[in-house]
mmCIF file of C-alpha atoms in Angstrom:
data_model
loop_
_atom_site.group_PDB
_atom_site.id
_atom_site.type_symbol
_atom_site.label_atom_id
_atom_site.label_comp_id
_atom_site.label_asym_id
_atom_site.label_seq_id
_atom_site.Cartn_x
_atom_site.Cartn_y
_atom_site.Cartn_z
ATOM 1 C CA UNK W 8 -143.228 -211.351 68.434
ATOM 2 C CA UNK W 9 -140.117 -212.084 66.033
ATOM 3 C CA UNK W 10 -138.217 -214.185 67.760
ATOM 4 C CA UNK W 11 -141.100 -216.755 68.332
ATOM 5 C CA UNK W 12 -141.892 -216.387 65.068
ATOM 6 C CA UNK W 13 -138.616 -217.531 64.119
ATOM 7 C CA UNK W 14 -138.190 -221.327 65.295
ATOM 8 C CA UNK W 15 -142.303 -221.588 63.594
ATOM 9 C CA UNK W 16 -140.773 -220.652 60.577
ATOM 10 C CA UNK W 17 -138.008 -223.009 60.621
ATOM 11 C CA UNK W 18 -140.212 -225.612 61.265
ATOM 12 C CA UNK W 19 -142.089 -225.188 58.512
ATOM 13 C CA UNK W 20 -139.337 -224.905 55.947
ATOM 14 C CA UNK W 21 -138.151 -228.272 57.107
ATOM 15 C CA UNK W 22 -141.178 -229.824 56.705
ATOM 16 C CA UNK W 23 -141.718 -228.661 53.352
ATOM 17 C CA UNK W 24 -137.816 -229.087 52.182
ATOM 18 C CA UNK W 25 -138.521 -232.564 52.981
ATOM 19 C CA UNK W 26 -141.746 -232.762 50.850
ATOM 20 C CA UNK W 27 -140.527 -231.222 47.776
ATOM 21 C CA UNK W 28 -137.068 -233.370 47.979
ATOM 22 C CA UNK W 29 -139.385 -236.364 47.930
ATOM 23 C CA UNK W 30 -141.366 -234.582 45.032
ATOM 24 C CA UNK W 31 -138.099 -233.823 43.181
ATOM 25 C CA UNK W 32 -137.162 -237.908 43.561
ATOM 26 C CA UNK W 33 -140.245 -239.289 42.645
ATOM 27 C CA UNK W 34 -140.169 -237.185 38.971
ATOM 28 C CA UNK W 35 -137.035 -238.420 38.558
ATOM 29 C CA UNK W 36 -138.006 -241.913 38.676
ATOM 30 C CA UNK W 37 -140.883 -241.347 36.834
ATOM 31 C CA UNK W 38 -139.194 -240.070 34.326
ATOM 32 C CA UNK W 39 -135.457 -242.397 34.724
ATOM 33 C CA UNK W 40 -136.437 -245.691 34.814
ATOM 34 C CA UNK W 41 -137.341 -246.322 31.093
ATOM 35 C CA UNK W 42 -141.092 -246.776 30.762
ATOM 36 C CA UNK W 43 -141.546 -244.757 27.914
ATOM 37 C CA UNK W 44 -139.273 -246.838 25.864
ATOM 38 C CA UNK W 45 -139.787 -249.421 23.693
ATOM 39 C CA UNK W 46 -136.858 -252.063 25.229
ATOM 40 C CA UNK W 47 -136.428 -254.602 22.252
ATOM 41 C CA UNK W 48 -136.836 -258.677 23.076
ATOM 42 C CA UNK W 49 -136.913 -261.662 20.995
ATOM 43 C CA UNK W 50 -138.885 -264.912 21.759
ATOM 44 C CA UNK W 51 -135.364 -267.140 21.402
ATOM 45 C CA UNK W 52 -132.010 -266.987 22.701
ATOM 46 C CA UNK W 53 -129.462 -265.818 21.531
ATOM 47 C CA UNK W 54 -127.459 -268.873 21.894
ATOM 48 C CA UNK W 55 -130.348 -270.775 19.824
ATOM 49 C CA UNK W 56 -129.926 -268.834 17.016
ATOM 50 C CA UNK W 57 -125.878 -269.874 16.568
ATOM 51 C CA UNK W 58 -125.942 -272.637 13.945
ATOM 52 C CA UNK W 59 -126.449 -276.157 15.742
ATOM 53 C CA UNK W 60 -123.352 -278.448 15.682
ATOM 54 C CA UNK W 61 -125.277 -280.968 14.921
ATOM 55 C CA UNK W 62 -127.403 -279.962 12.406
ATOM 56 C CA UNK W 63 -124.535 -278.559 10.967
ATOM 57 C CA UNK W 64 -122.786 -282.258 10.687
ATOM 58 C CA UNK W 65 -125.716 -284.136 10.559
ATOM 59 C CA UNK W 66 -125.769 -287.346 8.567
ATOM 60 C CA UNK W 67 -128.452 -287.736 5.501
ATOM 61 C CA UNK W 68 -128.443 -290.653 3.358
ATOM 62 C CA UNK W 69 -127.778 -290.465 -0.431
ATOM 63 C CA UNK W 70 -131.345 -289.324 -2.194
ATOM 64 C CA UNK W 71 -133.408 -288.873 0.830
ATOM 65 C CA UNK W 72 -134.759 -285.671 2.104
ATOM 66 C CA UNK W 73 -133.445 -283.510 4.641
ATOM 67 C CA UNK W 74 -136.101 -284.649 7.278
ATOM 68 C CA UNK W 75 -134.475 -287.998 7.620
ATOM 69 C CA UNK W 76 -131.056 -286.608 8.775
ATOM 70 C CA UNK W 77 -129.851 -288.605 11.863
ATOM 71 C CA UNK W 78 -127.454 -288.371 14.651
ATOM 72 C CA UNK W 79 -124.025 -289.344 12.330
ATOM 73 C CA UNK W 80 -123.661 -292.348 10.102
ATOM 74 C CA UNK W 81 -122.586 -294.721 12.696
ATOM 75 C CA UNK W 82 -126.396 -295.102 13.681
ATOM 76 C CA UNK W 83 -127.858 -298.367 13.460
ATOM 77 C CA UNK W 84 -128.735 -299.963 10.246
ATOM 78 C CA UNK W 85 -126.058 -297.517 7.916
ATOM 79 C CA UNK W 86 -123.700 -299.491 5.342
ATOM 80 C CA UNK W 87 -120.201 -299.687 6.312
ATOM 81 C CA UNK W 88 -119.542 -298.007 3.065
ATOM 82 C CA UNK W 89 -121.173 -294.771 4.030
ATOM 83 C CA UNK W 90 -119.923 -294.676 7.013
ATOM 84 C CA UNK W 91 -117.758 -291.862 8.025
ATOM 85 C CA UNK W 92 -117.698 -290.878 4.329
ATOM 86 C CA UNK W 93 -114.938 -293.994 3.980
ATOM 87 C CA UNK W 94 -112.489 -291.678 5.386
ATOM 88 C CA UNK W 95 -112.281 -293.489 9.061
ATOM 89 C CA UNK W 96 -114.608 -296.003 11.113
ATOM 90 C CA UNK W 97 -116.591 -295.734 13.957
ATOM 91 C CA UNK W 98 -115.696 -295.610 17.361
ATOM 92 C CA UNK W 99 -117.811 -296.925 20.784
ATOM 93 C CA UNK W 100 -118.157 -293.584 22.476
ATOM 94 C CA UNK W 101 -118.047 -295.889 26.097
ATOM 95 C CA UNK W 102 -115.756 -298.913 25.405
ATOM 96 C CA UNK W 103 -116.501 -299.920 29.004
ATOM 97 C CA UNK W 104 -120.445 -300.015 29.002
ATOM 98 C CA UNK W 105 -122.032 -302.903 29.207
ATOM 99 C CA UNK W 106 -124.124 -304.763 26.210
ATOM 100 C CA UNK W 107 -127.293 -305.693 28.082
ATOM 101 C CA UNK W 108 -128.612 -302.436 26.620
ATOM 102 C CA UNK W 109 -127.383 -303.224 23.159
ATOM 103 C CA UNK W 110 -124.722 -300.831 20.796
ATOM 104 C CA UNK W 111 -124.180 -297.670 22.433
ATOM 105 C CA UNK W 112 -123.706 -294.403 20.941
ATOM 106 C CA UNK W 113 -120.667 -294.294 18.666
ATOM 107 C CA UNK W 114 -118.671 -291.569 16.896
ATOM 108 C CA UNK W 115 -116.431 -291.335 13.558
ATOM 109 C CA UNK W 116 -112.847 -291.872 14.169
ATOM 110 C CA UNK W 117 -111.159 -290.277 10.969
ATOM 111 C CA UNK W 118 -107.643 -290.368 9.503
ATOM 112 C CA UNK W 119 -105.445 -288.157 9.681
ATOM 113 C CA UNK W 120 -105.613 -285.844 7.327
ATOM 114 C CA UNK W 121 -109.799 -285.387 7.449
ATOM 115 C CA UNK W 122 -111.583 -284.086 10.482
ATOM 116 C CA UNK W 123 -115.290 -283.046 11.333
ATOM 117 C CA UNK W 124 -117.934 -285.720 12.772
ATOM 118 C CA UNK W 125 -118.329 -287.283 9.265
ATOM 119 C CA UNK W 126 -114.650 -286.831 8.369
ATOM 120 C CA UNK W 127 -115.762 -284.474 5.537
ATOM 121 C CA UNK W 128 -113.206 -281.771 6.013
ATOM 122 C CA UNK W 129 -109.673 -281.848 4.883
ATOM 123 C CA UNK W 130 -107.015 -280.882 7.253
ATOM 124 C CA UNK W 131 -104.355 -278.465 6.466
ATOM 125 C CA UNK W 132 -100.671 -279.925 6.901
ATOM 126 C CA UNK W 133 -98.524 -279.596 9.337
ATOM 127 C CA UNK W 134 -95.363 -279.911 7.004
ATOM 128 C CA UNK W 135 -96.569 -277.343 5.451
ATOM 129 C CA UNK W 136 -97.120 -274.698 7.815
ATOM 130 C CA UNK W 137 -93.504 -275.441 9.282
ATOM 131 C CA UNK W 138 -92.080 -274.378 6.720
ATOM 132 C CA UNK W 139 -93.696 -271.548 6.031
ATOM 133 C CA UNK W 140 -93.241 -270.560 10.136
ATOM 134 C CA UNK W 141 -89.685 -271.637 9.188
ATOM 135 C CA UNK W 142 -89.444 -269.363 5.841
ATOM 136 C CA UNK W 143 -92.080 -266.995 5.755
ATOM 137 C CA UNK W 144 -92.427 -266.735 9.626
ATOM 138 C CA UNK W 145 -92.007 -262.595 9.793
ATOM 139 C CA UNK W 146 -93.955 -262.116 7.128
ATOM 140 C CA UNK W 147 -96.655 -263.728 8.624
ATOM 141 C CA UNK W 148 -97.440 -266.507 5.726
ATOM 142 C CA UNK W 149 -97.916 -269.342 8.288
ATOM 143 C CA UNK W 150 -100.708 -267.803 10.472
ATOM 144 C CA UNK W 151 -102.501 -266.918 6.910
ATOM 145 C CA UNK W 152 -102.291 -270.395 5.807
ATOM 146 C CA UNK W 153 -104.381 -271.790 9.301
ATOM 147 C CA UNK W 154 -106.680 -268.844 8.844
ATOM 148 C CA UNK W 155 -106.056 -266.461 11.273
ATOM 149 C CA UNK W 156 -105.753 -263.206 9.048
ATOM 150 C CA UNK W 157 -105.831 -260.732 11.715
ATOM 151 C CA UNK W 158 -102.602 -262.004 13.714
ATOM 152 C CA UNK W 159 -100.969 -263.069 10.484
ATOM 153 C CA UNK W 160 -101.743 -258.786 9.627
ATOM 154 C CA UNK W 161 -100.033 -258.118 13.031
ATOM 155 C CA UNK W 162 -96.994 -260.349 12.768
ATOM 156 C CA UNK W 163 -96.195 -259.236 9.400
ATOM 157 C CA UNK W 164 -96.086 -255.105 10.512
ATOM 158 C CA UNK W 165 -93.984 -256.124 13.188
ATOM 159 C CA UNK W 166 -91.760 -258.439 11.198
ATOM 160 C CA UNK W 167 -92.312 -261.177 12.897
ATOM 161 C CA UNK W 168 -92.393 -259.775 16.702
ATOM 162 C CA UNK W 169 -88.893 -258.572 15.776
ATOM 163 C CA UNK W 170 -87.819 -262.709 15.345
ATOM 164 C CA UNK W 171 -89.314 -263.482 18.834
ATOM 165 C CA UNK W 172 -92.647 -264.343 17.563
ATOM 166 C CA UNK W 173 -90.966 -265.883 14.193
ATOM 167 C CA UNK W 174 -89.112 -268.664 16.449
ATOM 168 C CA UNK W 175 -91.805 -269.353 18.815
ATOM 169 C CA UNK W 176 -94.288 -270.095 16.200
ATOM 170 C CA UNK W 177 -91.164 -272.342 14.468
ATOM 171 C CA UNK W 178 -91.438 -274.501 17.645
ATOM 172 C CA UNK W 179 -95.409 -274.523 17.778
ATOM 173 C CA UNK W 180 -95.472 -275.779 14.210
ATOM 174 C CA UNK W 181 -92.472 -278.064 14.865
ATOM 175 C CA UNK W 182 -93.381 -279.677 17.704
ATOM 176 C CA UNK W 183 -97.276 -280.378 17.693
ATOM 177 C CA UNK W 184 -100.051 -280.245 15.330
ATOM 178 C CA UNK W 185 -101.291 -276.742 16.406
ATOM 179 C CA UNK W 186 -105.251 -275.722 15.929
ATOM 180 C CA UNK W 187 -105.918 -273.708 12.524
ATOM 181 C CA UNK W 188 -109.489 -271.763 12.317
ATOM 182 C CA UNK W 189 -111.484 -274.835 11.870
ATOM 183 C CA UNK W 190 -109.345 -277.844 13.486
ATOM 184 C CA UNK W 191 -105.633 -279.234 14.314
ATOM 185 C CA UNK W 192 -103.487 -279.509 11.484
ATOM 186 C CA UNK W 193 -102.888 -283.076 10.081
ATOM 187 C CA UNK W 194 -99.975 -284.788 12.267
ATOM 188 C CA UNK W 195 -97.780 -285.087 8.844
ATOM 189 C CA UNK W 196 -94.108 -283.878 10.216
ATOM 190 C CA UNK W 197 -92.171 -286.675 11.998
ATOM 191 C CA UNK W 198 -90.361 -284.889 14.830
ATOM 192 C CA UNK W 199 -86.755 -286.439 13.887
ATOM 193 C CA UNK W 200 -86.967 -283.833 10.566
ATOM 194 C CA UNK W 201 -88.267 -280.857 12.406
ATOM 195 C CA UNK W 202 -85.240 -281.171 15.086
ATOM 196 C CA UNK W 203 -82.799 -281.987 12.352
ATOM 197 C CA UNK W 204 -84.393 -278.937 10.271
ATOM 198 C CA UNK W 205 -83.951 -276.459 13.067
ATOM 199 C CA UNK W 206 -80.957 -277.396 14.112
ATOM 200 C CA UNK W 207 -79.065 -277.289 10.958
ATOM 201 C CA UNK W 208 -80.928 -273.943 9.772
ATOM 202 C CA UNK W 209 -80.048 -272.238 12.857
ATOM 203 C CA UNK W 210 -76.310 -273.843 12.824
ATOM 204 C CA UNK W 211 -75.691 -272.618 9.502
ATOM 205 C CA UNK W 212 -77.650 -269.095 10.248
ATOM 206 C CA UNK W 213 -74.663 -268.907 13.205
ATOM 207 C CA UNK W 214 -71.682 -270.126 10.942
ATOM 208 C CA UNK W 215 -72.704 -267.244 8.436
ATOM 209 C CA UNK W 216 -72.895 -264.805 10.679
ATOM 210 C CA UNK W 217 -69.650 -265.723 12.327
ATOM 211 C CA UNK W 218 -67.608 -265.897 8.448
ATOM 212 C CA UNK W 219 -69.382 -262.078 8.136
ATOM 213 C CA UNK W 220 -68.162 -260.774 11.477
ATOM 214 C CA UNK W 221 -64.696 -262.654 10.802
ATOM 215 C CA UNK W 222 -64.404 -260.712 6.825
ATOM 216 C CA UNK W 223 -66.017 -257.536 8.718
ATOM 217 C CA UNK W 224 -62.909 -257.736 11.097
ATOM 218 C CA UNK W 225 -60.343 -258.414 8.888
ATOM 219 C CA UNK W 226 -61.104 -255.512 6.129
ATOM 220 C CA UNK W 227 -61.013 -253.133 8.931
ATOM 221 C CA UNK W 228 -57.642 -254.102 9.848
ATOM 222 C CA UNK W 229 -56.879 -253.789 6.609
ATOM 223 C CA UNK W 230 -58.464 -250.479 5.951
ATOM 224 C CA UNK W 231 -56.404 -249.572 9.329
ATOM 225 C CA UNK W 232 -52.965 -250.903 6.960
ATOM 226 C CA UNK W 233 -53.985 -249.043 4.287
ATOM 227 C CA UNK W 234 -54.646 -245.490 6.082
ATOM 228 C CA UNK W 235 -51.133 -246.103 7.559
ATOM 229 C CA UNK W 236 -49.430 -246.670 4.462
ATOM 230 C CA UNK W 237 -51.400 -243.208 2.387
ATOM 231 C CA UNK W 238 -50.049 -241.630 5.575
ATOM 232 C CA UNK W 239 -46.403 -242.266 5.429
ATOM 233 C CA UNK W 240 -46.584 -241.661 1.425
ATOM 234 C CA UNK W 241 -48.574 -237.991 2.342
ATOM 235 C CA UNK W 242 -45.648 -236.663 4.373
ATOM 236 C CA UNK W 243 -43.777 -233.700 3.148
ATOM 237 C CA UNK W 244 -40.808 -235.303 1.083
ATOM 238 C CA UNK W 245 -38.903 -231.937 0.809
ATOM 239 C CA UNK W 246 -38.109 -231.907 4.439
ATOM 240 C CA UNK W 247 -36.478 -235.392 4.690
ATOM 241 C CA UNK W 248 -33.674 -235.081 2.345
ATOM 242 C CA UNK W 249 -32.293 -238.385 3.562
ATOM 243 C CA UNK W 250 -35.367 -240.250 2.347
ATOM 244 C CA UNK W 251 -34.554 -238.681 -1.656
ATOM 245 C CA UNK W 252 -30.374 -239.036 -1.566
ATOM 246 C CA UNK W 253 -30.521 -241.989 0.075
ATOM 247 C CA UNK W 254 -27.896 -243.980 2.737
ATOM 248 C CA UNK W 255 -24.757 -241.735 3.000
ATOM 249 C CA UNK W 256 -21.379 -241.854 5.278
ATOM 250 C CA UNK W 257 -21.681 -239.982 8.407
ATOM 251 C CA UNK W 258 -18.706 -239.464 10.517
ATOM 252 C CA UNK W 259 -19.659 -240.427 14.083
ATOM 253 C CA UNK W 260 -18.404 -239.488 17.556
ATOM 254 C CA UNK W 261 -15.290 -237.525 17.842
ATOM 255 C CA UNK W 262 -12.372 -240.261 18.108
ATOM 256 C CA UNK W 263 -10.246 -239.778 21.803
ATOM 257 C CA UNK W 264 -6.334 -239.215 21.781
ATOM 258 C CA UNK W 265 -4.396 -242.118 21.367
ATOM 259 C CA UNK W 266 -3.092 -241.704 24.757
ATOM 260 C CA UNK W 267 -6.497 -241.609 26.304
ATOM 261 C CA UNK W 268 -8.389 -243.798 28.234
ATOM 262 C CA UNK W 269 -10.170 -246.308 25.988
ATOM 263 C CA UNK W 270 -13.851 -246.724 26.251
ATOM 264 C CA UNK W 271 -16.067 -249.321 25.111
ATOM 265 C CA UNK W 272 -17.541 -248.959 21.583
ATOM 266 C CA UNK W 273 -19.112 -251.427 19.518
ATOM 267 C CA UNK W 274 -21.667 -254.352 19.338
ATOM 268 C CA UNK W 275 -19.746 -256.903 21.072
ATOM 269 C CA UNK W 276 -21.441 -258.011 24.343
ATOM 270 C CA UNK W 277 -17.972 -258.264 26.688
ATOM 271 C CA UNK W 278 -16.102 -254.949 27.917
ATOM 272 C CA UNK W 279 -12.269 -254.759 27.587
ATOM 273 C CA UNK W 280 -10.101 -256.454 29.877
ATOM 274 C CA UNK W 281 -6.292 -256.142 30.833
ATOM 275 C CA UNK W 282 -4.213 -258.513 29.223
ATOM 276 C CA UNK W 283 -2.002 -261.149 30.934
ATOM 277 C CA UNK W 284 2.310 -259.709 30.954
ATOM 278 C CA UNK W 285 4.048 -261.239 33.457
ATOM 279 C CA UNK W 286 3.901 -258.079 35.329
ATOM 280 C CA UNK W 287 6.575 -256.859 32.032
ATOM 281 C CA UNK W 288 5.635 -253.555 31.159
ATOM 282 C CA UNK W 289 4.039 -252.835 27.936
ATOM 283 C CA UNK W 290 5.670 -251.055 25.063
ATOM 284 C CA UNK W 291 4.855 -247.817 25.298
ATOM 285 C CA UNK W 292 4.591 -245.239 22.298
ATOM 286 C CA UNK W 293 7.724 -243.096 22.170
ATOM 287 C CA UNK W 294 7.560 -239.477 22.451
ATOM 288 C CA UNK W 295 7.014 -237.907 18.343
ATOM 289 C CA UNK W 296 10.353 -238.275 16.776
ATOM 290 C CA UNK W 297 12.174 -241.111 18.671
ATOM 291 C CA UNK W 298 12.186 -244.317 18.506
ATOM 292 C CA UNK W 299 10.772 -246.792 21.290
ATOM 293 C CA UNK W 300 13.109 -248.622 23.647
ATOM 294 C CA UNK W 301 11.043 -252.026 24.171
ATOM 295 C CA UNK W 302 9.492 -254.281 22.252
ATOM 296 C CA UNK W 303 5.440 -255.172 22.279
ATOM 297 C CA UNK W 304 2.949 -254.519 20.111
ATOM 298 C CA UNK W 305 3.438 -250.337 19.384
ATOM 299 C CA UNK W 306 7.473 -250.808 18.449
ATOM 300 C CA UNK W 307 10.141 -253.116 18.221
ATOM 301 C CA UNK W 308 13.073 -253.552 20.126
ATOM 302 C CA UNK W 309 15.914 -251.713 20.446
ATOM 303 C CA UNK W 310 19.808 -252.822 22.802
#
């Protein structure tokens, strides 16, 4: 019937989803996993094939061939003279081994302005590249001198990190003998002249900038003066007729009767006061046309 036909067919698709899933998985590591292609390989390592330090600095006696090269030239049975290329002497590697076993292994110690195992290389200065971190710092000119052309590339688009980078690589250079692209810089800058250097370059770098601000300051206020005086001379002259005919007499407040009250007037700094009589009346004007009847200061006497 159909429905027992059903679940049988069911059953079968399982069983054969599961097979071709597994079919499906097995091509694609067949065909995944690389083993039609050629994967390259090379009988030595990689880090073999970098150029040997020591081979590199190896020590070979005047006229002989290269197959007689040896460890450095403070091997046994080397003159002192070609030793370290006379630019140093050697140096026990162990200072504290014992010498039951004979000399042990030692190793060039070179002045200080050569470097490398033999003391073949010259190192650049250190006075030198302060000064050009000091002077040429954002335009790079210090990181090109030790050999590092990229960064010195980079700090001279971005002027010197903006003066960031400039003064931090014045301190580096300053204060220790920094690496270049080989080896450390030769130790040729006494500290005393890089503090006094930096400290007087910086102080007058301050002062100068100070003096600028101060004449920046002062010809604004004077630029302020200036605007004030064109602005008085640009006002309209015919309206201010006193400014062309210059001081004249003005008659002031009206004057009060005689017989008034006084008031104060004037630039004294005490008011009026009564005077001291006696309790004796004061003369007194007469009326217009006669003559006064006492004496004082407005008449004279009269019987």
């Amino acid at each position: 019937t159909s429905s027992g036909a059903a679940p049988e067919f069911a059953r079968r698709w399982a069983s054969l989803r599961g097979a071709l899933l597994a079919a499906v998985a097995a091509a694609c590591a067949l065909g995944l996993h690389g083993c039609d292609y050629a994967v390259p390989h090379h009988e030595v390592g990689n880090w073999r094939r970098k150029p040997d330090y020591l081979v590199s600095f190896e020590f070979i006696r005047p006229g002989q061939p290269a197959s007689t090269a040896i460890l450095n030239s403070c091997s046994e049975g080397v003159p002192e003279t070609l030793q370290c290329s006379g630019r140093g002497y050697c140096k026990e590697w162990n200072q504290k081994a014992t010498r039951s076993r004979g000399r042990g292994v030692s190793f060039c110690e070179c002045d200080r302005d050569w470097a490398d195992p033999e003391c073949r290389t010259p190192r650049k200065s250190q006075v030198t590249t302060f000064l050009l971190a000091l002077f040429g710092g954002p335009l790079g000119l210090d990181l090109f001198y030790l050999g590092f052309h990229l960064w010195g590339c980079l700090k001279l688009l971005t002027l010197g990190g903006l003066g960031f980078w400039w003064v931090l690589d014045i301190v580096r250079a300053g204060s220790g003998t920094v690496y270049a692209a080989d080896f450390r810089v030769a130790g040729d800058l006494p500290h005393w002249v890089f503090v006094l250097s930096t400290v007087t370059l910086f102080g007058a770098v301050g002062f100068l900038l100070s003096v600028e601000s101060y004449l920046r300051y002062r010809k604004a206020k004077r630029q302020d003066v200036l605007s004030l005086q064109e602005s008085e001379e640009a006002r309209q002259m015919g309206k201010m007729d006193e400014q062309l005919d210059g001081p004249r007499f003005r008659n002031g407040a009206p004057t009060t009767a005689f017989r008034d009250q006084r008031e104060f007037s004037g630039y004294g700094s005490t008011l009026p006061a009564p005077m001291p009589n006696a309790g004796a009346p004061f003369a007194m004007p007469p009326p217009y046309g006669q003559a006064g009847r006492r004496a004082g200061p407005f008449g004279s006497a009269h019987p």
